[in-house]
Each structure stands twice: as structure tokens, then as C-alpha cells.
Amino acid sequence: MLDIAAIRAQFPILTAPTAGQPLIYLDSAASTQQPISVMAAIADYHRGHHANIHRGVYRLSRTATRLHEAARERVAQFLNAAEPVECLFTRGATESINLVAATWGRANLQPGDEILISTLEHHSNIVPWQLIAATTGAQIRVIPINDAGELDRDAYRHQLSPRTRLVAINQVSNALGTINPVAELIAEAHAVGALVLIDGAQWVAHGKTDMQALDADFYVFSGHKLYGPTGIGVLYGKRRLLEAMPPYQGGGDMIERVTFEQTTYAGLPNRFEAGTPHISGAVGLAAAIDWIESLGFDAIGAHEQALLQQATARLMQIPGLEIKGTAQHKSGVISWVMTDPPLATLDIGTALDLRGICIRTGHHCCQPLMERLGVSSTARASFGVYNTAEEVAALAAALSVIRDAAARQPRITAPAEPVL
Ligand code: PMP
């Protein structure tokens, strides 16, 4: 069992919010808040160890380099990667996917090849593939979902073929919370010779991640959804795949030797990390990993599932509220619309904000998914380790009040006859 009071005490933004009003933060799927240990690690780095890495002979630079590379080792341990060099630092999940599309995709895709993505994908796992498909002639195919927001496994099996070069799917849907059975999906893809990229942005903070058990070829995530800083993320790739990939961006640090005629490139991981990296971000990410692992994923999972069940039960009681995404396996994300009376999700979000409750409204960077669901947007609450049953109750109570107030408004109906 998590000691939620002790956890909350480590989040200044929750205990002493600067906006005055107590904060009910239900938007962790967008970005988690940061515990003080992460802030302290970053501040400590800036206070005593900051210098550019790799090239300095002086001790300070060597220390900064050591901290940066220690962060990589921490990430590798967290993911149970076979080797730290399989873990590349990027700006986040988006950049990680773009890197694979731009380098592996450019080198390997040709007309007739297929990239299989799913209806549940975030735009960051759609658009990079569209860009590379346009330049290579490869085709994108989309795994359909059922009305509950679960992947259609039969359709997937039929879509897989020797033409499938890559399957790119998320482990958890950010918009609906669906948890995809990625281990099975990966095994099925491998059986036809396809590689698999897993977008773990919405998973890594909620459950154990094990690259060697999962056998994903590429895996991506962002620090800011894992109680760490923004601007840092990870691309995991199997060593033999990364080594065969051409470089992504050119610049300092990624070379072995440069002449005006020709450049030879550095080995892993530097080949894919051109320029000065986000050193303090890597340090903060390592601290976030230390922090989340100290809580234990079994306890985290149990707490977040309890919040999800409570939220689902409470929101289902609100007349006219329709939950979108009712998959059997869901993470702590709940999406809904209000149809009776019809209320714009923007208005729901704004009315909740007036009560100090932060949720997200809109298409959640999943416009094709919204279209499949027959809506243009949803309201979404998402839970982190610091959320409480009281907060969920406050959300449900506020939604009831908002709904009842809207129901009391006189309906504006179009006049039967033209007025003029
Ligand atoms: N994939 C999923 C499932 C996400 O939820 C997000 C962030 N909303 C991303 C990718 C992109 O992450 P980032 O913006 O940190 O690059």
C-alpha cells in the first residue's frame, strides 16, 4: 500500500499551490508533476557539476560526463535493456519515433512495404510514418478497434504479412487508457518477420517495463510523464538495429572524423546524439526513475486501478455522461462526453478549472481515434500516484453540479417558422 500523504508531501505544487486554491491535478497523462528529489537532483547538478560533457579534460567536465552516462545506465537498468548503449537520449517520445522513421525508415522502406499502426495512436506515432511513407513509397495500414476501444486482434492477424516491415503501436492509449497486449502483438509481428516499435509514453510510469522479456525492437518514452523533467526522453533500440541505422542529425559529438570531403560517424550511442545534450534532463530523469522504483510498481498499479474503478463507478452515475473507452484492461485514464444536456468538453474543462480541478479536454492528439468514436473531443481525467479517492469524489461531485446547472438552462430551440 502506498502512503499517499507521504507521497503528496513530496510535491510542493500539490501541497502549496501558487495559484492559492488547492490543486486537484488530474492530468498526469499529459505531464506528471515532479517530486522534490527530482528538483533537487537537477538543482544539485546546476549548482556543483555543470559543464559541457565528453570533450573536456578538466575534472568538472568529466564529472558531468559521468553523471550523464550514469543516467543512461539507470535508464538501461529501468528498462532491463541488455546494454546501456541501446538507450539513446532524445527530447521525448515524439523525437524518438521521428528518429526511427527518419533513419531506419529511410534506409529500409520501399514501395510495397507496409507499416502497421493502430486506430489508438497519438499523432506522434502517425505523422512520422506518413512523412516517411511519402518519401519511400511504403503504405500505412491501420489496425481497427472495437467500440470499447480495444484493438481488433483478428484484423491484426489478417493485416500482418511478409509485406509488414514495422508495427508501431502504443502500450497504453493516452486518450482512452486501453492497455494493449504488447507482448503478444510483438510475438505475432515477429512471426511474419516484422519489427515492432512500442510507444511506451503512457505505460512506463504505471507498470514494470522489461525490454528483454518484451522483445520490442524499439521502445520510446518521455521523462515528463514519468515524474521527470520535460525535454528529455528515451529511444531504446536493439543494438544490431541501431548499429545498422544511418545517423539522424549531423553535428558535434556524433562523429569519429570529419574532413570536408567525408565524415565517419561515432559508434553507439553518440552517433544518434548530435550536439550538446540535455544533461540536467538526463540527471533529472535518472532521479525520477529512482523515485518511482522506490514506490514499487505493484503498489502503484493497485492504487491507480482503485482510483480508476472509483472514478468509473461515480461518473457512470451521472445522467447524460457517456464514458468513452471501456476496455477490459485500462490504465488510470477516463475519458467522457456529456450528451444530455449536450455540453462542450471545453466548457466542462473550464467549469472544473474554476473549482481547482485540472483535466484535459480536446482530441488528445488522436484525431483519427476521435473520428472513429464519433466525437471531436472528450474530457479526460488521468491519475498519478499522488491522486486520492477524495479528489476523484470531488471530480464526480463537481461534474454533477455542472451537469445539473446546464440541465436547468432553458433550451434554445430553433423557431418552427421563419421569423421574418
Ligand atoms: N505517445 C503517447 C501515447 C502520448 O501520450 C504522448 C504525449 N501525450 C506522446 C506519444 C508524445 O510525447 P511527447 O510529447 O513527450 O513527445
Tab-separated table of N, CA and C in Angstrom, residues 104 195 217-218 237-245 272:
chain	number	residue	atom	x	y	z
A	104	TRP	N	15.853	4.500	-39.674
A	104	TRP	CA	15.537	3.105	-40.047
A	104	TRP	C	14.594	3.105	-41.259
A	195	LEU	N	9.414	-5.864	-37.632
A	195	LEU	CA	9.944	-5.260	-36.416
A	195	LEU	C	8.804	-4.557	-35.691
A	217	ASP	N	11.584	-4.216	-30.542
A	217	ASP	CA	12.780	-3.821	-31.299
A	217	ASP	C	13.140	-2.371	-30.991
A	218	PHE	N	12.099	-1.535	-30.854
A	218	PHE	CA	12.282	-0.144	-30.445
A	218	PHE	C	11.241	0.157	-29.370
A	237	GLY	N	16.634	0.843	-28.568
A	237	GLY	CA	16.662	0.061	-29.805
A	237	GLY	C	17.624	-1.092	-29.619
A	238	LYS	N	17.324	-2.221	-30.234
A	238	LYS	CA	18.262	-3.348	-30.151
A	238	LYS	C	19.570	-2.952	-30.819
A	239	ARG	N	20.670	-3.330	-30.213
A	239	ARG	CA	21.983	-2.886	-30.676
A	239	ARG	C	22.194	-3.138	-32.175
A	240	ARG	N	21.869	-4.353	-32.641
A	240	ARG	CA	22.170	-4.661	-34.050
A	240	ARG	C	21.351	-3.768	-34.994
A	241	LEU	N	20.155	-3.356	-34.562
A	241	LEU	CA	19.336	-2.470	-35.404
A	241	LEU	C	19.909	-1.062	-35.402
A	242	LEU	N	20.236	-0.565	-34.208
A	242	LEU	CA	20.785	0.799	-34.115
A	242	LEU	C	22.102	0.902	-34.872
A	243	GLU	N	22.920	-0.130	-34.751
A	243	GLU	CA	24.233	-0.071	-35.414
A	243	GLU	C	24.106	-0.031	-36.932
A	244	ALA	N	23.024	-0.602	-37.443
A	244	ALA	CA	22.850	-0.642	-38.909
A	244	ALA	C	22.136	0.610	-39.424
A	245	MET	N	21.690	1.477	-38.516
A	245	MET	CA	20.910	2.651	-38.953
A	245	MET	C	21.818	3.832	-39.283
A	272	PHE	N	23.830	8.923	-32.532
A	272	PHE	CA	22.462	9.464	-32.628
A	272	PHE	C	22.224	10.635	-31.672
